Amino acid sequence: MSNHAESVRDVQLVRDYIENIWNEGLTGRADEYLAEHLIQHNPNLPDGRKPLVDFIDGFREQLPEARFEIRRTAGEGGLVFAHSHFRPEPGHRGVVVVDIFRIEDGRIVEHWDVREDVPETTLSGNEVH
């Protein structure tokens, strides 16, 4: 498979993961997307697929209407970047999130993320999401 085809496949994997696991709460399908021994760089989560699934289940229970609206994705060399606008509930200003995933053998094996609250206004007048 060409590098371009791999990148396209990896980006689709991440898009499907965010939609199915986070937005729809289909955590029973997590093994389709996440390596068992996922390396987690989010300081609030331990390594491993099971701790993340447990977190997502609890998260969805507390915030059943929460959604990540993917704005941009890019992939190259086994890395996928996803820029999303997260809203814990409809009408909430939300949070801008950039997730970085390392893909290996068709699974997410490593994850980093950064986030910023969406401000009411910006000096530039440009939206941050």
XYZ file of N, CA and C in Angstrom:
387
model
N 0.853 -1.173 0.000
C 0.000 0.000 0.000
C 0.903 1.242 0.000
N 0.537 2.240 -0.759
C 1.333 3.465 -0.830
C 1.203 4.267 0.451
N 2.161 5.158 0.684
C 2.101 6.019 1.856
C 0.837 6.864 1.856
N 0.446 7.364 0.674
C -0.779 8.177 0.589
C -2.000 7.352 0.986
N -2.084 6.140 0.477
C -3.228 5.278 0.796
C -3.250 4.949 2.292
N -2.083 4.716 2.881
C -2.012 4.452 4.324
C -2.482 5.666 5.111
N -2.055 6.853 4.687
C -2.466 8.071 5.389
C -3.972 8.273 5.312
N -4.546 8.034 4.137
C -6.004 8.163 3.969
C -6.715 7.163 4.874
N -6.225 5.940 4.913
C -6.823 4.904 5.772
C -6.708 5.298 7.248
N -5.536 5.804 7.652
C -5.326 6.205 9.051
C -6.247 7.358 9.447
N -6.406 8.343 8.562
C -7.297 9.469 8.850
C -8.731 8.972 9.001
N -9.160 8.062 8.139
C -10.525 7.530 8.244
C -10.703 6.746 9.541
N -9.683 6.001 9.941
C -9.736 5.273 11.211
C -9.995 6.242 12.363
N -9.268 7.356 12.402
C -9.426 8.343 13.474
C -10.806 8.994 13.405
N -11.254 9.346 12.216
C -12.591 9.955 12.075
C -13.667 8.990 12.590
N -13.556 7.726 12.200
C -14.526 6.721 12.644
C -14.440 6.507 14.154
N -13.231 6.495 14.688
C -13.033 6.346 16.133
C -13.727 7.470 16.895
N -13.499 8.699 16.499
C -14.113 9.832 17.200
C -15.633 9.748 17.099
N -16.138 9.462 15.923
C -17.593 9.402 15.740
C -18.211 8.227 16.497
N -17.669 7.029 16.303
C -18.291 5.833 16.882
C -18.061 5.686 18.378
N -16.846 5.928 18.822
C -16.529 5.682 20.226
C -16.894 6.878 21.096
N -16.441 8.080 20.729
C -16.703 9.261 21.554
C -18.113 9.815 21.362
N -18.510 10.048 20.112
C -19.811 10.690 19.889
C -20.989 9.740 20.078
N -20.851 8.512 19.644
C -21.956 7.554 19.724
C -21.866 6.646 20.949
N -20.705 6.616 21.608
C -20.544 5.802 22.810
C -20.500 4.309 22.560
N -20.082 3.901 21.374
C -20.030 2.477 21.020
C -18.724 1.852 21.498
N -18.482 1.926 22.803
C -17.200 1.492 23.350
C -16.975 -0.020 23.232
N -18.017 -0.775 22.976
C -17.855 -2.208 22.728
C -17.052 -2.482 21.465
N -16.892 -1.471 20.622
C -16.121 -1.598 19.382
C -14.705 -1.020 19.525
N -14.298 -0.664 20.737
C -13.017 0.014 20.941
C -11.828 -0.785 20.413
N -11.911 -2.116 20.464
C -10.772 -2.917 19.979
C -10.573 -2.793 18.471
N -11.564 -2.284 17.740
C -11.407 -2.033 16.304
C -10.486 -0.841 16.045
N -10.358 0.037 17.038
C -9.649 1.303 16.859
C -8.406 1.446 17.736
N -8.444 0.892 18.925
C -7.406 1.141 19.921
C -6.586 -0.101 20.228
N -5.268 0.049 20.248
C -4.397 -1.034 20.685
C -4.648 -1.298 22.162
N -4.504 -2.534 22.571
C -4.730 -2.885 23.972
C -3.813 -2.104 24.907
N -2.579 -1.911 24.474
C -1.582 -1.240 25.316
C -1.333 0.189 24.831
N -2.402 0.909 24.557
C -2.345 2.295 24.122
C -1.439 3.109 25.050
N -0.553 3.905 24.454
C 0.300 4.817 25.215
C -0.420 6.152 25.257
N -0.684 6.632 26.469
C -1.498 7.827 26.663
C -0.641 8.977 27.199
N -0.656 10.105 26.489
C 0.092 11.277 26.938
C -0.805 12.332 27.585
N -2.104 12.110 27.617
C -3.001 12.982 28.368
C -2.681 12.748 29.844
N -2.327 13.797 30.598
C -1.899 13.587 31.985
C -2.994 13.095 32.918
N -4.237 13.111 32.461
C -5.350 12.693 33.305
C -5.806 11.260 33.052
N -5.097 10.552 32.166
C -5.498 9.191 31.833
C -4.303 8.245 31.906
N -4.520 7.033 32.400
C -3.445 6.038 32.393
C -3.327 5.379 31.014
N -2.248 4.647 30.795
C -2.069 3.885 29.566
C -3.104 2.767 29.483
N -3.348 2.303 28.261
C -4.184 1.133 28.050
C -5.555 1.445 27.483
N -6.075 0.486 26.708
C -7.404 0.625 26.110
C -8.499 0.586 27.175
N -8.435 -0.359 28.110
C -9.507 -0.512 29.093
C -9.709 0.741 29.940
N -8.660 1.370 30.474
C -8.903 2.597 31.244
C -9.558 3.705 30.410
N -9.204 3.795 29.132
C -9.815 4.807 28.277
C -11.287 4.483 28.037
N -11.598 3.234 27.766
C -12.996 2.824 27.564
C -13.811 3.111 28.817
N -13.261 2.783 29.987
C -13.970 3.061 31.243
C -14.214 4.564 31.391
N -13.214 5.372 31.044
C -13.358 6.821 31.122
C -14.457 7.304 30.169
N -14.436 6.821 28.934
C -15.424 7.249 27.943
C -16.832 6.849 28.389
N -16.988 5.652 28.920
C -18.309 5.221 29.405
C -18.817 6.165 30.496
N -17.965 6.518 31.446
C -18.360 7.430 32.511
C -18.634 8.830 31.993
N -17.802 9.267 31.064
C -17.942 10.572 30.430
C -19.283 10.675 29.716
N -19.632 9.656 28.934
C -20.893 9.657 28.179
C -22.096 9.570 29.112
N -21.920 8.906 30.247
C -23.010 8.832 31.219
C -23.288 10.220 31.808
N -22.223 10.965 32.106
C -22.365 12.317 32.664
C -22.799 13.335 31.612
N -22.300 13.186 30.385
C -22.556 14.156 29.315
C -23.080 13.437 28.066
N -24.309 12.937 28.104
C -24.817 12.133 26.982
C -24.952 12.902 25.667
N -25.032 14.236 25.724
C -25.163 15.018 24.492
C -23.831 15.590 24.004
N -22.732 15.239 24.672
C -21.417 15.745 24.283
C -21.059 15.273 22.877
N -20.404 16.174 22.126
C -20.003 15.836 20.747
C -18.696 16.505 20.385
N -17.912 15.787 19.619
C -16.730 16.337 18.971
C -17.097 16.570 17.511
N -17.089 17.821 17.072
C -17.326 18.133 15.665
C -15.951 18.299 15.017
N -15.597 17.356 14.182
C -14.287 17.394 13.538
C -14.270 18.523 12.521
N -13.291 19.397 12.642
C -13.131 20.523 11.717
C -12.082 20.229 10.652
N -10.984 19.597 11.055
C -9.882 19.308 10.131
C -9.171 18.035 10.569
N -8.680 17.289 9.592
C -7.806 16.155 9.878
C -6.679 16.156 8.868
N -5.551 15.601 9.261
C -4.417 15.426 8.363
C -3.639 14.214 8.842
N -3.072 13.501 7.894
C -2.308 12.326 8.266
C -1.076 12.165 7.398
N -0.014 11.720 8.038
C 1.228 11.449 7.322
C 2.138 10.614 8.209
N 2.776 9.623 7.610
C 3.786 8.850 8.313
C 3.312 8.175 9.588
N 2.074 7.701 9.604
C 1.567 7.008 10.769
C 1.024 7.924 11.855
N 1.010 9.237 11.601
C 0.434 10.191 12.546
C -0.816 10.812 11.944
N -1.829 11.008 12.779
C -3.053 11.684 12.349
C -3.345 12.801 13.345
N -3.644 13.973 12.800
C -4.002 15.141 13.589
C -5.486 15.414 13.365
N -6.228 15.565 14.454
C -7.656 15.875 14.358
C -7.934 17.136 15.168
N -8.462 18.154 14.487
C -8.833 19.428 15.112
C -10.342 19.412 15.245
N -10.837 19.479 16.484
C -12.266 19.355 16.742
C -12.784 20.489 17.607
N -14.080 20.722 17.492
C -14.788 21.631 18.385
C -15.647 20.742 19.277
N -15.278 20.675 20.549
C -16.000 19.852 21.507
C -17.030 20.704 22.246
N -18.245 20.181 22.328
C -19.308 20.836 23.108
C -19.870 19.790 24.076
N -19.832 20.099 25.380
C -20.377 19.137 26.339
C -21.892 19.007 26.257
N -22.544 20.062 25.738
C -23.989 20.041 25.538
C -24.332 21.062 24.467
N -25.466 20.901 23.782
C -25.843 21.864 22.745
C -25.906 23.286 23.309
N -25.424 24.237 22.521
C -25.464 25.638 22.922
C -24.273 26.100 23.731
N -23.470 25.170 24.235
C -22.270 25.526 25.001
C -21.200 26.034 24.038
N -20.465 27.081 24.434
C -19.407 27.641 23.590
C -18.373 26.576 23.223
N -17.989 25.761 24.173
C -17.155 24.612 23.891
C -15.666 24.817 24.052
N -14.965 23.847 23.552
C -13.513 23.747 23.681
C -12.945 23.316 22.336
N -11.839 23.936 21.949
C -11.106 23.504 20.764
C -10.121 22.427 21.210
N -10.097 21.309 20.496
C -9.222 20.199 20.854
C -8.413 19.803 19.619
N -7.131 19.581 19.818
C -6.292 18.982 18.784
C -5.751 17.687 19.362
N -6.131 16.595 18.730
C -5.649 15.272 19.116
C -4.621 14.826 18.088
N -3.593 14.174 18.566
C -2.584 13.581 17.698
C -2.553 12.095 18.020
N -2.696 11.291 16.997
C -2.724 9.843 17.156
C -1.594 9.228 16.347
N -0.924 8.235 16.931
C 0.039 7.433 16.170
C -0.644 6.106 15.874
N -0.632 5.753 14.591
C -1.307 4.553 14.117
C -0.265 3.506 13.754
N -0.521 2.280 14.157
C 0.362 1.165 13.823
C -0.503 -0.073 13.619
N -0.304 -0.765 12.524
C -1.062 -1.983 12.219
C -2.575 -1.774 12.314
N -3.046 -0.601 11.852
C -4.474 -0.337 11.789
C -5.136 -0.021 13.115
N -4.345 0.290 14.141
C -4.887 0.646 15.452
C -4.185 1.894 15.982
N -4.889 2.633 16.828
C -4.291 3.771 17.520
C -3.423 3.205 18.637
N -2.123 3.530 18.608
C -1.207 2.989 19.605
C -0.680 4.056 20.566
N -0.872 5.347 20.192
C -0.369 6.430 21.035
C -1.222 7.668 20.808
N -1.413 8.468 21.875
C -2.300 9.631 21.798
C -1.756 10.804 22.607
N -1.840 11.998 22.013
C -1.538 13.268 22.666
C -2.732 14.191 22.414
N -2.956 15.165 23.294
C -3.986 16.157 23.008
C -3.686 17.479 23.698
N -4.218 18.534 23.086
C -4.161 19.879 23.649
C -5.552 20.473 23.493
N -5.881 21.395 24.415
C -7.230 21.964 24.372
C -7.196 23.419 24.789
N -8.192 24.153 24.318
C -8.332 25.564 24.669
C -9.813 25.910 24.678
N -10.261 26.555 25.743
C -11.653 26.994 25.801
C -11.922 27.998 24.683
N -13.093 27.916 24.071
C -13.486 28.875 23.034
C -13.844 30.187 23.733
N -13.126 31.267 23.405
C -13.418 32.552 24.050
C -14.654 33.209 23.434
N -15.210 34.184 24.150
C -16.354 34.937 23.613
C -15.944 35.742 22.396
N -14.767 36.373 22.473
C -14.272 37.193 21.367
C -12.780 36.965 21.193
N -12.271 37.362 20.020
C -10.832 37.321 19.759
C -10.393 38.665 19.224
N -9.149 39.041 19.456
C -8.624 40.301 18.964
C -8.665 40.364 17.431
N -8.439 39.228 16.785
C -8.421 39.189 15.323
C -9.816 39.191 14.717
N -10.796 38.801 15.528
C -12.141 38.634 14.994
C -12.352 37.274 14.364
N -11.305 36.451 14.308
C -11.413 35.103 13.752
C -11.880 34.145 14.823
N -12.688 33.184 14.409
C -13.098 32.136 15.336
C -11.913 31.232 15.624
N -11.840 30.680 16.834
C -10.751 29.769 17.169
C -11.111 28.314 16.871
N -12.313 28.068 16.521
C -12.726 26.688 16.206
C -13.003 26.642 14.765
